[in-house]
CSV table of C-alpha atoms in Angstrom, one decimal:
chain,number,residue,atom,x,y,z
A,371,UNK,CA,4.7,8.1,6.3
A,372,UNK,CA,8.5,7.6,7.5
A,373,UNK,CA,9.2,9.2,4.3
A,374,UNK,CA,7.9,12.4,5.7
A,375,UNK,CA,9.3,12.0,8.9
A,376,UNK,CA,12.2,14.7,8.3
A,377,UNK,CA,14.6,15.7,5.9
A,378,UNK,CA,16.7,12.8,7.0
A,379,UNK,CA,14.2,10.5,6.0
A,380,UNK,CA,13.6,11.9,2.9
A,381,UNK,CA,17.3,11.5,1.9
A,382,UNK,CA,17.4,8.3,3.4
A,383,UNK,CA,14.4,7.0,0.9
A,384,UNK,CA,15.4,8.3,-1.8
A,385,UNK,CA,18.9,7.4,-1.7
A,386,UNK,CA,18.3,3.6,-0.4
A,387,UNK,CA,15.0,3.1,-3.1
A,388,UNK,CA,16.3,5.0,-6.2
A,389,UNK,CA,19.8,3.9,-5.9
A,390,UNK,CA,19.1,0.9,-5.5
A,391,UNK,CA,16.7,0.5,-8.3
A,392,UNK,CA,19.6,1.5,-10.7
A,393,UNK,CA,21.8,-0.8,-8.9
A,394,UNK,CA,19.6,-4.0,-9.9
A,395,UNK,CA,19.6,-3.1,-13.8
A,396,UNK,CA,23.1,-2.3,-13.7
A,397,UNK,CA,23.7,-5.6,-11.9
A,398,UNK,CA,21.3,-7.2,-14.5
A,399,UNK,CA,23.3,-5.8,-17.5
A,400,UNK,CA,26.7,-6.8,-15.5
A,401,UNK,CA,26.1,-9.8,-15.6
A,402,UNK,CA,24.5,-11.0,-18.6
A,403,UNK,CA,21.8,-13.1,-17.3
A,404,UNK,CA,18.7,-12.9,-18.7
A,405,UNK,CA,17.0,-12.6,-15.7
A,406,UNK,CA,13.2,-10.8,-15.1
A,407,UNK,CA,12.9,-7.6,-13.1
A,408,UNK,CA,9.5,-7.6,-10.5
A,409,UNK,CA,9.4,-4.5,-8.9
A,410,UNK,CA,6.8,-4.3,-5.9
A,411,UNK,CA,5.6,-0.7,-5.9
A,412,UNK,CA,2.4,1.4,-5.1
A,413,UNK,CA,-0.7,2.4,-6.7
A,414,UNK,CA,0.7,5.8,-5.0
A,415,UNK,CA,2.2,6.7,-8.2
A,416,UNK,CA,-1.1,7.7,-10.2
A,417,UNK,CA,-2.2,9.8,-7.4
A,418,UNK,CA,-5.7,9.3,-6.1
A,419,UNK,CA,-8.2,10.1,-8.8
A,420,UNK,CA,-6.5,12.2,-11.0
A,421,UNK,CA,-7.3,10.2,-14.4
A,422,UNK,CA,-10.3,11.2,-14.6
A,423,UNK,CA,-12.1,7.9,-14.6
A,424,UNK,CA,-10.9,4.5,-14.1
A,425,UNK,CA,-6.7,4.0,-13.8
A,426,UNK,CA,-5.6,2.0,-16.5
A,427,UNK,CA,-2.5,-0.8,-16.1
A,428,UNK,CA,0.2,1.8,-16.3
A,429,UNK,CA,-0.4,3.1,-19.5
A,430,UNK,CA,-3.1,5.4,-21.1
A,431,UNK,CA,-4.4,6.8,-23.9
A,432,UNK,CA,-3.9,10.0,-24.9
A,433,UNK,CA,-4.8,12.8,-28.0
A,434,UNK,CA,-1.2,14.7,-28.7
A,435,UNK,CA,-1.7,17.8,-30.9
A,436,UNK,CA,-3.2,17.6,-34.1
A,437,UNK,CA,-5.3,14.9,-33.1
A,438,UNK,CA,-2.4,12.3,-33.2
A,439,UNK,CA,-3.5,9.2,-30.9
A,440,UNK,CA,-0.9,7.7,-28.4
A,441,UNK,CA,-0.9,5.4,-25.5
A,442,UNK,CA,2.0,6.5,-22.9
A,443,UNK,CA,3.2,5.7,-19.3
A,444,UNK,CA,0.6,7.4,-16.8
A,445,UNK,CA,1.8,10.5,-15.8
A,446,UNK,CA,3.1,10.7,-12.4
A,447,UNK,CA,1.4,12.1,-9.2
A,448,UNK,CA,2.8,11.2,-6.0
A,449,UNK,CA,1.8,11.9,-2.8
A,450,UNK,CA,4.8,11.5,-0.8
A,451,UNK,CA,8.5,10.9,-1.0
A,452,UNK,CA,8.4,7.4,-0.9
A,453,UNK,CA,5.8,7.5,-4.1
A,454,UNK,CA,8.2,9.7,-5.9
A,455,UNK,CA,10.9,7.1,-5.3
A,456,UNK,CA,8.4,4.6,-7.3
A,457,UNK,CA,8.1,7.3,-9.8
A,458,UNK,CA,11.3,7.9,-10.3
A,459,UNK,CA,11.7,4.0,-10.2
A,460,UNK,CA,8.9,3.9,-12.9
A,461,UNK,CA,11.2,6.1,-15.5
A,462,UNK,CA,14.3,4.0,-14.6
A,463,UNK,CA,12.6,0.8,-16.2
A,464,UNK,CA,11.8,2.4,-18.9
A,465,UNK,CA,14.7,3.6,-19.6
A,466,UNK,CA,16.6,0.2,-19.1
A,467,UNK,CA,14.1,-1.8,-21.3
A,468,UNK,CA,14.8,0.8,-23.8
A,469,UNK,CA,18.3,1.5,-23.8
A,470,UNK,CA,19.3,-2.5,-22.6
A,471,UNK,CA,16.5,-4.5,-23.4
A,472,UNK,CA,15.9,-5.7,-19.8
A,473,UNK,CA,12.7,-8.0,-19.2
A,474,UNK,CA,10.7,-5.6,-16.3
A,475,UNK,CA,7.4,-6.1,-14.7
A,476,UNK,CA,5.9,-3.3,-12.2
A,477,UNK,CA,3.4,-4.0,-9.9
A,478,UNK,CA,1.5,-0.9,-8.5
A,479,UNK,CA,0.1,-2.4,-5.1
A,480,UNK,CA,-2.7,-1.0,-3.1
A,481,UNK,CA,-2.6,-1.2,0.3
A,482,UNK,CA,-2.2,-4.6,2.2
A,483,UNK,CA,-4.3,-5.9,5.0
A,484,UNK,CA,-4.3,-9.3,6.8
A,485,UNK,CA,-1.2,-11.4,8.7
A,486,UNK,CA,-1.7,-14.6,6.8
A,487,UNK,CA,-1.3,-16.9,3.9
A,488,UNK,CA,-2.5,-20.8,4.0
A,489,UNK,CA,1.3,-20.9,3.7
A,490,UNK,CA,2.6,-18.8,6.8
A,491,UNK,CA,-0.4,-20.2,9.1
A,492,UNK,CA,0.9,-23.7,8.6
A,493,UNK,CA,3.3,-22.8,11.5
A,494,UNK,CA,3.5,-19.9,14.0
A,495,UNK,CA,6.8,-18.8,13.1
A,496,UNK,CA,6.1,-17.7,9.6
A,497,UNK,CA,3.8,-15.3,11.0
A,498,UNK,CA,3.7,-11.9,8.8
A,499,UNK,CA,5.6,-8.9,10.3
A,500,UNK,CA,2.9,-6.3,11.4
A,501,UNK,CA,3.2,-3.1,12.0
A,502,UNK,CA,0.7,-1.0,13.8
A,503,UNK,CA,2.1,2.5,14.2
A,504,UNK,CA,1.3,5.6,12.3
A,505,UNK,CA,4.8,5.3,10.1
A,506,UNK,CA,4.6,1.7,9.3
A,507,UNK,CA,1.0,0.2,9.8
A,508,UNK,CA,-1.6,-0.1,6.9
A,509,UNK,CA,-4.7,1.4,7.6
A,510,UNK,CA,-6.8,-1.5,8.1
A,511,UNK,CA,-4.4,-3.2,10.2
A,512,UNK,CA,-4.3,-0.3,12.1
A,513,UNK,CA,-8.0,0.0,12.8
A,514,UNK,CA,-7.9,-3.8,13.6
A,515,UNK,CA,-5.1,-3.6,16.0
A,516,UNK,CA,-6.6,-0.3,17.8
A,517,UNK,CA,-10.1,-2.1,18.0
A,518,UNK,CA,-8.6,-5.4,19.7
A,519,UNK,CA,-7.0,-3.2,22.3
A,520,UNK,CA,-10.4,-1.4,22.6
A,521,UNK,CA,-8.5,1.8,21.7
A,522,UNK,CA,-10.8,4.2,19.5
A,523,UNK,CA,-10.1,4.1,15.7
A,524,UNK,CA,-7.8,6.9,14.3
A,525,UNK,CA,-9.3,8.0,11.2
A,526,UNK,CA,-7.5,11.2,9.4
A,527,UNK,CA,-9.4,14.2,8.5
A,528,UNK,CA,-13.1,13.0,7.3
A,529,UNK,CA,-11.8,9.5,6.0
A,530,UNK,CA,-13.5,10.3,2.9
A,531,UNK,CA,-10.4,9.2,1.0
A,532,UNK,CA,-10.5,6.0,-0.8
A,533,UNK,CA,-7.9,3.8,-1.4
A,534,UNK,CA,-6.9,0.3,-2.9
A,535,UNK,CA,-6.5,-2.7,-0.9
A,536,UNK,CA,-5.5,-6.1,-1.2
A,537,UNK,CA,-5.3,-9.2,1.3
A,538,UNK,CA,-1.6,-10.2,2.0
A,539,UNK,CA,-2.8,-13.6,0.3
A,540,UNK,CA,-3.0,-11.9,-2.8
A,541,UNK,CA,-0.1,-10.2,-3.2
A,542,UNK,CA,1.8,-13.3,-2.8
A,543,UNK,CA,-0.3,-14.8,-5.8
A,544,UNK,CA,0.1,-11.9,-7.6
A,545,UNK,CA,3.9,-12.1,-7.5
A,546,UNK,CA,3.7,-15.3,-8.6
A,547,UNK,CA,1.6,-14.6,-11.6
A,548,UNK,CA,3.8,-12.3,-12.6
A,549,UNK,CA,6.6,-14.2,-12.6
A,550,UNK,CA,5.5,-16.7,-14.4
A,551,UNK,CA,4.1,-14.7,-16.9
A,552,UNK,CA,7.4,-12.4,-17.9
A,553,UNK,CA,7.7,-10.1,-21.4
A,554,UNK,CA,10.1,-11.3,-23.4
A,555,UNK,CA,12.8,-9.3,-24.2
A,556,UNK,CA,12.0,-6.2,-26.2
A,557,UNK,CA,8.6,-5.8,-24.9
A,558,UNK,CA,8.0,-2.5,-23.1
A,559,UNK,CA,7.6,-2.7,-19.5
A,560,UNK,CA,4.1,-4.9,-18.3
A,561,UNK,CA,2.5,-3.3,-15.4
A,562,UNK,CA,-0.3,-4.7,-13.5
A,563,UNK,CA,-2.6,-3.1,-11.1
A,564,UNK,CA,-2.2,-5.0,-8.0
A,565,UNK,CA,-5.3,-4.5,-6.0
A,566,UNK,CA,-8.7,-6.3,-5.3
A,567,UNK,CA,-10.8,-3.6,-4.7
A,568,UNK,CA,-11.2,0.4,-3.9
A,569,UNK,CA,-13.2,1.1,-0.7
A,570,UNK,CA,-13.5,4.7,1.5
A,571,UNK,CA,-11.2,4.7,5.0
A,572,UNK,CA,-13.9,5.7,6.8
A,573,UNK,CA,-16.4,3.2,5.6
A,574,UNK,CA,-13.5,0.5,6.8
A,575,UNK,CA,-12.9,2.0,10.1
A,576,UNK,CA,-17.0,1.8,10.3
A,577,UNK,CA,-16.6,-2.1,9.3
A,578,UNK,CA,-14.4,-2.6,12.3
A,579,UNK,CA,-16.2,-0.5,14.6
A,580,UNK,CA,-19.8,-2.4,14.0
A,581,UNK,CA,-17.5,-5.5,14.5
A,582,UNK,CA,-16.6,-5.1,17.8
A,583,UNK,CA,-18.0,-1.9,19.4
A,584,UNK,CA,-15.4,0.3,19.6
A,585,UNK,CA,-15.5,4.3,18.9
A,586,UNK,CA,-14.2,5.9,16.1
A,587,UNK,CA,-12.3,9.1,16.1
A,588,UNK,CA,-11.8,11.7,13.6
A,589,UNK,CA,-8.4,13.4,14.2
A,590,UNK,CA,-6.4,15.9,12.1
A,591,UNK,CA,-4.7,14.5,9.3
A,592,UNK,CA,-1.1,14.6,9.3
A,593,UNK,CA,-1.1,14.2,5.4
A,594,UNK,CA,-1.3,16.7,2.2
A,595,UNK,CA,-4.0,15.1,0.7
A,596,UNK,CA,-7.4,15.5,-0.7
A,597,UNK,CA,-10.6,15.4,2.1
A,598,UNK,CA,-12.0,13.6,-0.3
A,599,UNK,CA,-12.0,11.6,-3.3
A,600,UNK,CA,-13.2,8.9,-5.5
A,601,UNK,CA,-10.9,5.8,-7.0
A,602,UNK,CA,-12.1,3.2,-9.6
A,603,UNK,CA,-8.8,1.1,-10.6
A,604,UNK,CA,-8.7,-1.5,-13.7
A,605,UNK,CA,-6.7,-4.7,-12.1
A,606,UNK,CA,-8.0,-6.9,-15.4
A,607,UNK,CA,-4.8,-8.3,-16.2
A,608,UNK,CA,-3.8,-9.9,-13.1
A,609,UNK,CA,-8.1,-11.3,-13.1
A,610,UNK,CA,-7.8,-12.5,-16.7
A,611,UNK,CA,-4.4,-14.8,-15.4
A,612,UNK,CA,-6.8,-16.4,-13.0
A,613,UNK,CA,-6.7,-14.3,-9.7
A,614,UNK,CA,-10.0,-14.5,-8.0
A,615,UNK,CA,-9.7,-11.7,-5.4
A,616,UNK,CA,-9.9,-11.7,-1.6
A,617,UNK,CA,-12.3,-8.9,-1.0
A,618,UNK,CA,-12.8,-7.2,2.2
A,619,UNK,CA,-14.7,-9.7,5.0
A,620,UNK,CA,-15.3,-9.4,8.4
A,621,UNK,CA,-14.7,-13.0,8.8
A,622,UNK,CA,-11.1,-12.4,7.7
A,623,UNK,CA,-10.8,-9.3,10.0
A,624,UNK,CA,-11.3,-12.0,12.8
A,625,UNK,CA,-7.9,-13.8,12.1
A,626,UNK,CA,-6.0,-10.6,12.3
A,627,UNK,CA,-7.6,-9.7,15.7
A,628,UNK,CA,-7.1,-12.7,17.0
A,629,UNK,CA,-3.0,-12.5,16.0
A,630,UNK,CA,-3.4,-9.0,17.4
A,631,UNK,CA,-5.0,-10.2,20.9
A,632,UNK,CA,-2.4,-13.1,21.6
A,633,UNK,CA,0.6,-10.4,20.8
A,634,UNK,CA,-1.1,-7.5,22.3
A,635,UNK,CA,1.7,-7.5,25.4
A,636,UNK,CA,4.0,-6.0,22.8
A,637,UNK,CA,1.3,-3.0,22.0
A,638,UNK,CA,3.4,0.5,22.4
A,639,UNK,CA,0.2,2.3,23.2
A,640,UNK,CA,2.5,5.4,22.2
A,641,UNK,CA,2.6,4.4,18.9
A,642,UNK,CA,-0.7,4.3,17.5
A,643,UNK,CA,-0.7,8.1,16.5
A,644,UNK,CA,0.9,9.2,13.9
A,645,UNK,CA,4.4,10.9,14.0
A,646,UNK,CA,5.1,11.7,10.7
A,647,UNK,CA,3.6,15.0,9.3
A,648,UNK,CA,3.5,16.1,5.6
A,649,UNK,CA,4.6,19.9,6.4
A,650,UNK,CA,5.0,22.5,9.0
A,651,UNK,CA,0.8,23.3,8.8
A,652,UNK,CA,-0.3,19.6,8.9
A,653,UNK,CA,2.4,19.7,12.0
A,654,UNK,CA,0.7,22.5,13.3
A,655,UNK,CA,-2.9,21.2,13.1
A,656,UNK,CA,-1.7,17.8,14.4
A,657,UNK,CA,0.3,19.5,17.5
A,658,UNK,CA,-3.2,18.7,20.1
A,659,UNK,CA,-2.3,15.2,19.1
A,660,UNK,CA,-0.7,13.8,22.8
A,661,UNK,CA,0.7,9.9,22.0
A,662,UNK,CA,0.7,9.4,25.7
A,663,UNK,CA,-3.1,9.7,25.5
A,664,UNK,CA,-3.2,6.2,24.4
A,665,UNK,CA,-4.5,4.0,27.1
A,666,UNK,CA,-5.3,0.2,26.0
A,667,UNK,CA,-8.3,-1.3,27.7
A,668,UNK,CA,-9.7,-4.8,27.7
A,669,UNK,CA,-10.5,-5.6,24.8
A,670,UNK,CA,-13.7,-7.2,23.8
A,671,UNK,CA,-13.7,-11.2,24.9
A,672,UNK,CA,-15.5,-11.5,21.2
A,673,UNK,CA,-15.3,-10.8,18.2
A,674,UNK,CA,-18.9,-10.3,16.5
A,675,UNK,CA,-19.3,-11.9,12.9
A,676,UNK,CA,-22.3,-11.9,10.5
């Protein structure tokens, strides 16, 4: 969402992520190393089901005129500035391994939830950086922060849209599979699907609220975006190299609460709504919106598991 915060923003992000993706291959080439590109980037970049079935690993295939068969990079859809940054990013590494041979792997992440890894919660001060305002905070750390502060969950427009998600522990794995499993050097670019599962936000924010009692409120959506839609995602690759997804668990929703509830002193109540609006109508339908209607109450003293 910062992306959309104003046309400052927007030239901010694509300046900082598009320049500087040319800046690493150019460094790459400069100095003759034969090092391996991982880019971190977003499932944001097929759009939300647009492929008509199941999203393939960055490429699909495809019937050109006359019947000819192909299999070419997914054609891009974003959904905001920052996703057309990874878009443009996208076209960059294909053009690099092309024109310079450079060893490139793109991850399209979903969305990330949780605060740990069994590495970080060896010691307090490795703790994950977690954000829980409308720009910044992921969706289900959102409604887990809001429901540890008893504050009623913001879900936009219907919440019928569904997204990707993956536990924080499994992105970490899944930057290390990829690094250890590079292309080697003329290959086209590998892409892997970085998710564990697809689920509806609404459905989520329901999770949360059966979990510890709090209310869920549908507010306008700040976003140009379909109501609703469906999402099925292949993420076989990164399965077939041996990662055994976290899926979504209410026992795992617990740990993030509980990082929420001994940090909650640091809760901007003004904060949790979002700031950052799509266009002049989403603006408009968002203007009822007050952030100083926040008010944290006590939260729950427990947390209810199955």
């Amino acid at each position: 969402p910062y992306s959309m915060k104003n046309a400052k923003a927007k030239r901010y992000t694509v300046d900082n992520n598009v320049g500087g993706a040319n800046n690493l291959c150019c460094a790459v080439i400069d100095s003759e190393v034969d090092a391996h590109i991982v880019h971190l980037g977003t499932m944001g970049v097929y759009g939300y089901g647009t492929s008509g079935g199941q999203i393939p690993e960055g490429y699909i295939d495809v019937v050109l005129p006359g019947g000819r068969e192909s299999n070419i990079l997914h054609p891009a859809y974003p959904g905001s500035v920052y996703h057309a940054t990874k878009c443009l990013d996208a076209i960059l590494w294909q053009f690099y391994q092309k024109n310079d041979q450079l060893r490139i792997t793109d991850l399209h992440q979903g969305i990330v939830w949780g605060t740990n890894t069994p590495q970080t919660v060896l010691d307090e001060r490795l703790i994950n950086r977690f954000d829980y305002d409308g720009d910044y905070g992921t969706v289900l750390n959102r409604f887990l922060m809001q429901a540890a502060m008893g504050v009623p969950l913001t879900v936009y427009g219907t919440g019928g849209q569904t997204r990707a998600f993956i536990h924080v522990t499994d992105t970490a794995r899944c930057i290390d599979i990829a690094i250890n499993n590079p292309p080697a050097q003329g290959d086209r670019v590998e892409i892997f699907n970085q998710i564990a599962e697809t689920r509806r936000v609404r459905d989520i924010a329901q999770m949360v609220a059966d979990m510890t009692d709090v209310q869920v409120d549908f507010i306008p959506n700040p976003r140009q975006e379909a109501a609703e839609n469906e999402l099925e995602v292949s993420n076989e690759k990164f399965c077939n190299l041996g990662l055994d997804p976290i899926t979504l668990d209410t026992g795992l929703f617990e740990e993030v609460t509980e990082v929420v509830k001994k940090y909650q002193s640091r809760c901007d109540p003004t904060k949790i709504l979002p700031a950052s609006f799509w266009n002049k109508k989403r603006a408009a339908e968002c203007a009822s919106l007050d952030p100083n209607s926040v008010k944290i109450s006590t939260a729950p003293e427990e947390v209810k598991s199955e």
